[in-house]
Short mmCIF file of C-alpha atoms in Angstrom, two decimals:
data_model
loop_
_atom_site.label_atom_id
_atom_site.label_comp_id
_atom_site.label_asym_id
_atom_site.label_seq_id
_atom_site.Cartn_x
_atom_site.Cartn_y
_atom_site.Cartn_z
CA PRO N 608 28.89 -30.16 -28.99
CA ARG N 609 28.48 -29.88 -25.26
CA VAL N 610 28.81 -26.33 -23.93
CA LEU N 611 31.22 -26.17 -21.01
CA LEU N 612 30.26 -23.64 -18.37
CA GLN N 613 33.10 -21.55 -17.05
CA HIS N 614 32.77 -21.40 -13.31
CA LEU N 615 34.86 -20.81 -10.24
CA GLY N 616 34.76 -22.16 -6.72
CA GLU N 617 36.43 -24.88 -4.75
CA ASP N 618 33.61 -27.21 -3.69
CA SER N 619 32.42 -30.02 -5.93
CA ALA N 620 28.82 -28.98 -5.31
CA TYR N 621 29.39 -26.08 -7.69
CA ASP N 622 29.26 -28.34 -10.75
CA GLU N 623 26.02 -29.92 -9.58
CA ALA N 624 24.49 -26.54 -8.87
CA LEU N 625 24.89 -25.25 -12.43
CA PRO N 626 22.22 -26.83 -14.67
CA SER N 627 23.21 -27.38 -18.28
CA ILE N 628 21.04 -25.40 -20.62
CA THR N 629 22.41 -27.42 -23.57
CA LEU N 630 19.78 -30.06 -22.81
CA ALA N 631 17.21 -27.59 -24.10
CA ARG N 632 18.83 -27.70 -27.55
CA ALA N 633 18.00 -31.39 -27.90
CA GLN N 634 14.77 -31.52 -25.96
CA GLY N 635 13.15 -28.41 -27.37
CA ARG N 636 11.35 -25.64 -25.57
CA PRO N 637 9.17 -26.97 -22.71
CA ARG N 638 5.53 -25.89 -22.91
CA GLY N 639 6.44 -23.21 -25.46
CA LEU N 640 8.26 -21.06 -22.90
CA PRO N 641 10.87 -18.63 -24.25
CA ARG N 642 14.52 -19.25 -23.37
CA VAL N 643 15.97 -16.16 -21.70
CA LEU N 644 19.46 -14.71 -21.46
CA MET N 645 19.53 -12.07 -18.71
CA ILE N 646 22.49 -9.68 -18.58
CA ASP N 647 23.05 -7.81 -15.33
CA ASN N 648 25.89 -6.43 -13.24
CA GLU N 649 26.26 -9.43 -10.95
CA VAL N 650 24.48 -12.20 -9.12
CA PRO N 651 21.77 -10.27 -7.21
CA HIS N 652 22.58 -10.75 -3.54
CA ARG N 653 19.81 -9.15 -1.49
CA GLU N 654 22.07 -7.56 1.12
CA ARG N 655 23.90 -5.45 -1.47
CA GLY N 656 20.77 -3.44 -2.28
CA GLY N 657 20.83 -1.13 -5.30
CA GLY N 658 18.04 -2.83 -7.24
CA ARG N 659 19.39 -6.32 -6.65
CA PRO N 660 16.38 -7.44 -4.60
CA ARG N 661 14.16 -6.70 -7.61
CA SER N 662 16.48 -8.69 -9.91
CA ARG N 663 16.19 -11.61 -7.50
CA LEU N 664 12.41 -11.35 -7.70
CA MET N 665 12.56 -11.41 -11.49
CA LEU N 666 14.65 -14.58 -11.52
CA GLN N 667 12.32 -16.20 -9.00
CA ALA N 668 9.34 -15.33 -11.20
CA LEU N 669 11.09 -17.17 -14.07
CA LYS N 670 12.29 -20.18 -12.09
CA GLU N 671 10.25 -22.58 -14.22
CA TRP N 672 11.70 -21.15 -17.44
CA GLN N 673 15.09 -21.83 -19.02
CA VAL N 674 17.11 -18.81 -17.92
CA THR N 675 20.80 -17.97 -18.05
CA LEU N 676 22.11 -15.12 -15.91
CA PHE N 677 25.21 -13.51 -17.47
CA PRO N 678 26.93 -11.15 -14.97
CA LEU N 679 28.98 -8.53 -16.79
CA LEU N 680 30.79 -6.83 -13.90
CA VAL N 681 31.26 -9.31 -11.06
CA THR N 682 32.20 -12.57 -12.73
CA ARG N 683 33.80 -14.55 -9.88
CA GLU N 684 31.46 -16.04 -7.30
CA HIS N 685 31.43 -19.16 -5.16
CA GLY N 686 28.68 -21.60 -6.09
CA ARG N 687 27.10 -21.72 -2.67
CA ALA N 688 26.79 -17.93 -2.59
CA VAL N 689 25.33 -17.88 -6.11
CA TYR N 690 22.55 -20.30 -5.33
CA ALA N 691 21.77 -18.74 -2.00
CA ALA N 692 20.70 -15.71 -4.07
CA ILE N 693 19.00 -17.19 -7.15
CA PRO N 694 16.93 -20.29 -7.98
CA ARG N 695 18.90 -23.43 -8.78
CA THR N 696 17.01 -23.70 -12.05
CA VAL N 697 18.82 -20.59 -13.30
CA GLU N 698 22.15 -21.09 -15.04
CA ALA N 699 24.86 -18.67 -13.84
CA ALA N 700 27.29 -18.00 -16.68
CA LEU N 701 30.27 -16.83 -14.65
CA GLY N 702 33.84 -16.22 -15.68
CA HIS N 703 33.11 -14.44 -18.97
CA GLY N 704 32.61 -10.72 -18.46
CA PRO N 705 32.39 -8.14 -21.28
CA ALA N 706 35.41 -9.56 -23.10
CA GLY N 707 33.83 -13.00 -23.25
CA LEU N 708 30.31 -12.01 -24.27
CA GLU N 709 30.90 -12.27 -28.02
CA ASP N 710 32.29 -15.81 -27.80
CA PHE N 711 29.48 -16.78 -25.43
CA LEU N 712 26.81 -15.55 -27.86
CA GLU N 713 28.60 -17.27 -30.73
CA THR N 714 28.59 -20.57 -28.85
CA ARG N 715 24.94 -20.16 -27.85
CA ARG N 716 23.78 -18.85 -31.24
CA GLY N 717 20.12 -19.67 -31.82
CA LEU N 718 19.55 -21.00 -28.32
CA TYR N 719 17.79 -18.00 -26.73
CA ASP N 720 14.54 -16.31 -27.63
CA VAL N 721 14.76 -13.30 -25.28
CA LEU N 722 17.67 -11.06 -24.35
CA LEU N 723 16.80 -9.23 -21.13
CA VAL N 724 19.36 -6.50 -20.34
CA SER N 725 19.15 -4.77 -16.98
CA ARG N 726 20.46 -1.26 -16.25
CA PRO N 727 21.86 1.37 -18.63
CA ASN N 728 25.53 0.55 -18.06
CA ASN N 729 25.02 -2.98 -19.39
CA LEU N 730 23.01 -1.89 -22.42
CA ALA N 731 25.77 0.62 -23.19
CA VAL N 732 28.43 -2.11 -22.92
CA ILE N 733 26.72 -4.40 -25.42
CA ALA N 734 25.79 -1.59 -27.85
CA PRO N 735 29.08 -1.76 -29.83
CA LEU N 736 28.75 -5.53 -30.13
CA ARG N 737 25.16 -5.17 -31.35
CA ALA N 738 26.37 -2.73 -34.01
CA ARG N 739 29.40 -4.82 -35.08
CA ARG N 740 27.84 -8.29 -34.89
CA PRO N 741 24.10 -7.94 -35.52
CA ASP N 742 24.06 -11.60 -36.59
CA LEU N 743 24.54 -12.66 -32.97
CA PHE N 744 21.30 -10.92 -32.02
CA GLU N 745 19.12 -12.17 -34.88
CA GLY N 746 15.89 -13.68 -33.63
CA LEU N 747 16.39 -12.28 -30.13
CA HIS N 748 13.52 -10.36 -28.54
CA LEU N 749 15.49 -7.55 -26.82
CA ILE N 750 13.92 -6.23 -23.63
CA TYR N 751 15.53 -3.40 -21.68
CA ASP N 752 15.01 -3.44 -17.93
CA ALA N 753 15.89 0.19 -17.29
CA GLU N 754 14.72 -0.08 -13.68
CA ALA N 755 14.94 3.70 -13.19
CA LEU N 756 16.37 6.72 -14.96
CA PHE N 757 19.72 7.14 -13.25
CA ALA N 758 20.14 10.54 -14.92
CA LEU N 759 17.26 11.89 -12.83
CA ARG N 760 19.11 10.89 -9.67
CA GLU N 761 22.33 12.52 -10.91
CA ASN N 762 20.49 15.76 -11.64
CA LEU N 763 18.87 15.76 -8.20
CA GLN N 764 22.20 14.95 -6.54
CA ASP N 765 23.76 18.03 -8.12
CA GLU N 766 20.93 20.14 -6.75
CA VAL N 767 21.02 18.68 -3.22
CA LEU N 768 24.80 18.95 -2.92
CA GLY N 769 24.86 22.50 -4.27
CA ARG N 770 26.78 21.72 -7.45
CA PRO N 771 26.48 24.03 -10.46
CA HIS N 772 23.23 23.23 -12.25
CA ASP N 773 23.09 23.37 -16.05
CA PRO N 774 19.53 22.73 -17.29
CA ALA N 775 20.79 21.84 -20.76
CA LEU N 776 23.22 19.28 -19.36
CA ALA N 777 20.52 17.85 -17.09
CA ALA N 778 18.14 17.42 -20.01
CA ALA N 779 20.88 15.90 -22.17
CA ARG N 780 21.67 13.30 -19.50
CA VAL N 781 18.07 12.11 -19.50
CA GLU N 782 17.81 12.15 -23.29
CA GLN N 783 21.00 10.11 -23.71
CA GLU N 784 19.89 7.51 -21.19
CA VAL N 785 16.45 7.14 -22.77
CA ALA N 786 18.10 6.76 -26.20
CA LEU N 787 19.90 3.63 -24.99
CA ALA N 788 16.56 1.83 -25.35
CA ASP N 789 16.54 2.29 -29.13
CA GLY N 790 16.21 -1.14 -30.71
CA ALA N 791 14.53 -2.71 -27.71
CA SER N 792 11.01 -4.00 -28.23
CA ASP N 793 9.96 -3.29 -24.64
CA VAL N 794 11.19 -1.28 -21.65
CA LEU N 795 10.63 -2.20 -17.98
CA VAL N 796 10.69 0.49 -15.28
CA VAL N 797 9.72 0.70 -11.62
CA SER N 798 7.56 3.83 -11.54
CA ASP N 799 5.13 6.01 -13.46
CA THR N 800 7.66 8.85 -13.45
CA ASP N 801 10.33 6.77 -15.17
CA ALA N 802 7.76 5.30 -17.57
CA SER N 803 6.66 8.75 -18.74
CA TYR N 804 10.07 9.57 -20.21
CA PHE N 805 10.32 6.34 -22.21
CA LYS N 806 6.72 6.56 -23.40
CA ARG N 807 7.29 10.11 -24.67
CA ALA N 808 10.22 8.77 -26.70
CA GLY N 809 7.94 6.20 -28.31
CA HIS N 810 9.00 3.09 -26.39
CA ARG N 811 6.52 0.41 -25.34
CA THR N 812 6.91 0.62 -21.59
CA HIS N 813 5.72 -1.49 -18.66
CA ILE N 814 5.85 -0.88 -14.92
CA LEU N 815 7.44 -3.70 -12.92
CA SER N 816 8.01 -2.29 -9.48
CA HIS N 817 8.34 -4.73 -6.58
CA ALA N 818 6.74 -7.86 -5.16
CA ILE N 819 6.04 -8.57 -1.52
CA ALA N 820 3.08 -9.71 0.56
CA PRO N 821 2.26 -7.96 3.86
CA ARG N 822 3.32 -9.91 6.95
CA ASP N 823 0.13 -9.37 8.92
CA ALA N 824 1.45 -11.40 11.84
CA ALA N 825 4.04 -8.71 12.69
CA PRO N 826 3.71 -7.39 16.27
CA GLY N 827 2.04 -4.12 17.18
CA ALA N 828 3.49 -1.04 18.84
CA TYR N 829 3.88 -2.36 22.40
CA GLY N 830 7.40 -3.16 23.56
CA ARG N 831 9.22 -1.74 20.56
CA ARG N 832 12.19 0.58 20.99
CA GLY N 833 14.55 2.66 18.90
CA LEU N 834 15.09 3.52 15.26
CA LEU N 835 16.12 1.30 12.37
CA PHE N 836 17.89 1.89 9.08
CA VAL N 837 18.48 -0.97 6.62
CA GLY N 838 20.58 -0.62 3.49
CA ALA N 839 24.00 -0.92 1.93
CA LEU N 840 26.30 2.03 2.66
CA PRO N 841 28.93 2.51 -0.04
CA ALA N 842 30.92 5.72 0.10
CA ASP N 843 29.43 8.66 -1.83
CA SER N 844 26.07 6.91 -2.15
CA PRO N 845 22.53 8.25 -1.59
CA ASN N 846 22.26 6.07 1.52
CA GLU N 847 25.46 7.48 2.98
CA ASP N 848 24.43 11.07 2.24
CA GLY N 849 20.94 10.65 3.69
CA LEU N 850 22.06 8.84 6.82
CA LEU N 851 24.78 11.40 7.55
CA TRP N 852 22.20 14.16 7.13
CA PHE N 853 19.89 12.39 9.58
CA ILE N 854 22.65 11.86 12.15
CA ARG N 855 23.93 15.43 11.94
CA GLU N 856 20.70 17.38 11.42
CA VAL N 857 17.75 15.31 12.65
CA LEU N 858 19.08 13.25 15.54
CA PRO N 859 20.09 16.25 17.72
CA ARG N 860 16.61 17.74 17.26
CA LEU N 861 15.00 14.41 18.07
CA ASN N 862 17.09 14.02 21.22
CA ALA N 863 15.82 17.41 22.36
CA LEU N 864 12.19 16.39 21.76
CA LEU N 865 12.22 13.02 23.51
CA PRO N 866 12.76 12.31 27.20
CA GLU N 867 15.38 9.70 26.33
CA PRO N 868 17.65 9.64 23.24
CA PRO N 869 16.58 6.75 20.96
CA GLN N 870 19.10 4.20 19.76
CA LEU N 871 19.64 4.01 16.01
CA SER N 872 20.44 0.55 14.66
CA ILE N 873 22.01 0.39 11.18
CA VAL N 874 21.82 -2.93 9.33
CA GLY N 875 23.73 -3.57 6.09
CA ILE N 876 27.15 -3.52 4.51
CA CYS N 877 28.99 -0.38 5.63
CA LEU N 878 31.79 0.72 3.32
CA SER N 879 31.52 4.33 4.42
CA GLU N 880 34.25 5.65 6.71
CA ALA N 881 32.07 8.68 7.47
CA ILE N 882 29.24 6.47 8.76
CA ALA N 883 31.60 4.15 10.64
CA ALA N 884 33.00 7.18 12.46
CA GLN N 885 29.53 7.93 13.86
CA ALA N 886 29.21 4.60 15.69
CA GLY N 887 28.88 4.88 19.45
CA ALA N 888 26.48 4.53 22.35
CA GLN N 889 23.49 5.86 20.41
CA ILE N 890 24.40 4.64 16.91
CA LYS N 891 24.98 0.91 16.45
CA LEU N 892 26.45 -0.56 13.26
CA LEU N 893 25.15 -4.14 13.09
CA GLY N 894 26.50 -5.07 9.66
CA VAL N 895 24.85 -7.67 7.42
CA GLN N 896 22.20 -9.76 9.18
CA ASP N 897 20.96 -13.12 7.94
CA GLU N 898 17.46 -12.43 9.24
CA LEU N 899 15.84 -9.00 9.15
CA GLU N 900 12.54 -9.90 10.78
CA PRO N 901 13.85 -9.63 14.37
CA HIS N 902 15.04 -6.09 13.63
CA TYR N 903 11.79 -5.08 11.94
CA ASP N 904 9.83 -6.53 14.87
CA SER N 905 11.82 -4.84 17.66
CA ALA N 906 12.28 -1.31 16.24
CA ARG N 907 9.70 1.42 16.78
CA VAL N 908 10.36 3.57 13.67
CA PHE N 909 12.14 3.03 10.36
CA ILE N 910 13.97 6.04 8.93
CA ALA N 911 14.49 6.62 5.20
CA PRO N 912 16.24 10.00 4.89
CA VAL N 913 17.56 9.63 1.32
CA ARG N 914 17.76 13.03 -0.40
CA PHE N 915 18.50 11.93 -3.99
CA ALA N 916 17.54 8.61 -5.56
CA GLY N 917 15.94 7.01 -8.58
CA GLY N 918 13.17 4.51 -9.02
CA VAL N 919 11.37 3.26 -5.92
CA PRO N 920 12.98 2.45 -2.55
CA ALA N 921 12.76 -1.33 -2.16
CA LYS N 922 13.81 -1.28 1.49
CA VAL N 923 10.99 1.09 2.36
CA ILE N 924 8.47 -1.21 0.66
CA GLU N 925 9.90 -4.25 2.43
CA THR N 926 9.82 -2.45 5.77
CA ALA N 927 6.17 -1.46 5.33
CA ALA N 928 5.26 -5.02 4.40
CA HIS N 929 6.90 -6.16 7.65
CA GLY N 930 4.69 -3.83 9.66
CA LEU N 931 7.16 -1.16 10.75
CA PRO N 932 6.00 2.47 10.26
CA ILE N 933 8.31 4.77 8.31
CA VAL N 934 9.40 8.39 8.28
CA ALA N 935 10.96 9.22 4.92
CA SER N 936 12.18 12.14 2.88
CA SER N 937 9.50 13.81 0.78
CA LEU N 938 11.39 12.60 -2.30
CA LEU N 939 10.88 8.95 -1.42
CA VAL N 940 7.20 9.51 -0.59
CA GLN N 941 6.74 11.10 -4.01
CA GLN N 942 8.53 8.22 -5.75
CA LEU N 943 6.38 5.67 -3.98
CA GLY N 944 3.14 7.47 -4.72
CA TRP N 945 1.81 6.59 -1.26
CA GLN N 946 -0.51 8.85 0.72
CA ASP N 947 1.60 11.07 2.94
CA GLY N 948 0.29 11.17 6.50
CA ARG N 949 -1.54 7.87 6.15
CA ASP N 950 0.69 5.17 4.58
CA ILE N 951 3.94 6.94 5.45
CA LEU N 952 5.16 10.21 6.98
CA GLY N 953 7.21 12.45 4.69
CA ALA N 954 9.46 15.34 5.65
CA GLN N 955 11.20 18.07 3.67
CA ASP N 956 13.38 19.40 6.50
CA ALA N 957 15.16 18.20 9.62
CA GLN N 958 12.73 19.64 12.15
CA THR N 959 9.69 18.07 10.49
CA PHE N 960 11.52 14.76 10.21
CA ALA N 961 12.29 14.82 13.94
CA GLU N 962 8.70 15.72 14.84
CA HIS N 963 7.30 12.90 12.71
CA VAL N 964 9.62 10.38 14.37
CA MET N 965 8.63 11.71 17.80
CA ARG N 966 4.95 11.25 16.97
CA LEU N 967 5.41 7.60 16.01
CA MET N 968 7.59 7.01 19.06
CA GLN N 969 4.93 8.32 21.43
CA ASP N 970 1.50 7.81 19.82
CA ASP N 971 0.47 4.13 19.71
CA GLY N 972 -2.76 4.94 17.86
CA ALA N 973 -1.01 6.81 15.05
CA TRP N 974 1.60 4.04 14.87
CA GLN N 975 -0.97 1.27 14.48
CA THR N 976 -3.03 3.24 11.95
CA GLN N 977 0.05 3.74 9.77
CA GLN N 978 1.03 0.07 10.07
CA ARG N 979 -2.37 -1.08 8.77
CA SER N 980 -2.53 1.57 6.05
CA ALA N 981 0.94 0.68 4.73
CA TRP N 982 -0.09 -2.97 4.59
CA ASP N 983 -3.05 -1.94 2.42
CA ALA N 984 -0.70 0.00 0.12
CA CYS N 985 1.51 -3.06 -0.27
CA ARG N 986 -1.47 -5.30 -1.07
CA GLN N 987 -2.68 -2.89 -3.74
CA ARG N 988 0.68 -2.17 -5.39
CA TYR N 989 3.09 -5.07 -4.89
CA ASP N 990 1.14 -8.28 -5.35
CA PRO N 991 3.75 -11.00 -6.14
CA ASP N 992 1.34 -12.71 -8.55
CA VAL N 993 0.86 -9.50 -10.54
CA PHE N 994 4.64 -8.92 -10.63
CA GLY N 995 5.32 -12.39 -11.99
CA THR N 996 2.46 -12.34 -14.48
CA THR N 997 3.50 -8.93 -15.85
CA LEU N 998 7.11 -10.03 -16.36
CA ARG N 999 6.21 -13.31 -18.03
CA GLN N 1000 3.70 -11.65 -20.36
CA VAL N 1001 6.26 -9.07 -21.49
CA LEU N 1002 8.87 -11.73 -22.14
CA ARG N 1003 6.34 -13.63 -24.23
CA GLY N 1004 5.60 -10.47 -26.22
CA MET N 1005 2.10 -10.31 -24.78
CA GLY N 1006 2.37 -7.58 -22.15
CA PRO N 1007 0.10 -4.55 -22.36
CA ALA N 1008 1.90 -1.25 -22.83
#
C-alpha cells in the first residue's frame, strides 16, 4: 500500500517537494546504498544554530541516498522553509512527533537499513520504544550522532556561574549520557575530547566535525570597521551569557584602549531580553540576515566570548573560513584545537580579550597573518570531501574507528 506522508502547509508545492520513499520498496536499493532514517529535533535551519548547520551538512552529504528526516520536537513546518534548509531529495516526515514514531516505524517496517539518531534527548526518547518493541528495530544499523557531550557543558556552566559543584554529580552526568549509546554500533562526535569518553566506554567512535572550504577571495584588512558576533541568542544560553559578559566586562576596557569606540554588530535570532536591552548607538541588533558574507567582509574582528559550551563552535569555523580574524574565549580555542596566537587569539579574562581585539583592530600585519593561518587550519581540518566520505563510510559500516 502507498504510504501517505503527513505534512502541513498551504501551498500546493508542498506535495511536490516531498519525494515518496515508497518507490524504493518496489525499485530496490539504488547502487547498493543504504536507506537511512534520521531522527533529529527539527528541520535544521542554519540561522537557528545549536548544531543545526552540521545536521544540514550531513543531509547534503547524503543527498544522493534515500533519506527520511523524522523531526521529533518541531513537527510543523511550511514546505518552502523545509526545502530551503535541506536537499529536495530528502523526505521530511513531518506531523508525527514522539507519539507517532511507533506507527511510523510499523508502516515503514523493513524499509530502512540505517537508523541515525542525533543528540542525546532523541536517543533517550526512543529508548523505551526500543525496549518495548525491539521488532521494529530488527535489521536496523543504529548509529548515534552524539555531536558533543552536553553533560560537559552543564558541568562547566555550573562552574562559570558559581553554582555548587558536586564532583560525583558531574561525573554521573557524563556517565549517564555516554550510556545512552549502548546498543549503537557506532558513535559520531565533533571533537577528540568528546570521542575520548565514548572510546573509554568501549564504543566505536568517529569524529565528524564540520565541513567548509576557505573563501580565499575574501577582502583583506583595509577598509574594515567594527566588531561582529553571529549566533542565535535564546535566553539562558551560552551565547547570551558570553555576549553579556563581553558587553559588560570587555567593551568598556576596549573603549578605553581605542581612540574611537568600535561598533558591535550582532547577527542572529535574538530571544534574549537582556541582550535586546543593550542595543543602542554602539551595539546594533541586526536580526537574521539572508546573506552573511557582507557582514564577514565589512567587520574588522569577530568576537566569540562563550564561557561554557560543548563540541566545536561552528560559527567560529565558518567565520575563519570567510577570512575574518577571531578573538575567542580560551575554552573555544581549546575545543577547536587551533594554535593560539596564530590561527586565533584566545583570552581567559576581560582585559586580555580587550587587548587582543585592540591588536587586530590596529595591526594590519597581524590581522592578515591570522587570516591566512586560519584558512590553513580550515583546509586541514574541515575538508567537505573528507566530511562526506567519513559519514558515508560509517553509514555503510565501513568507517574506521
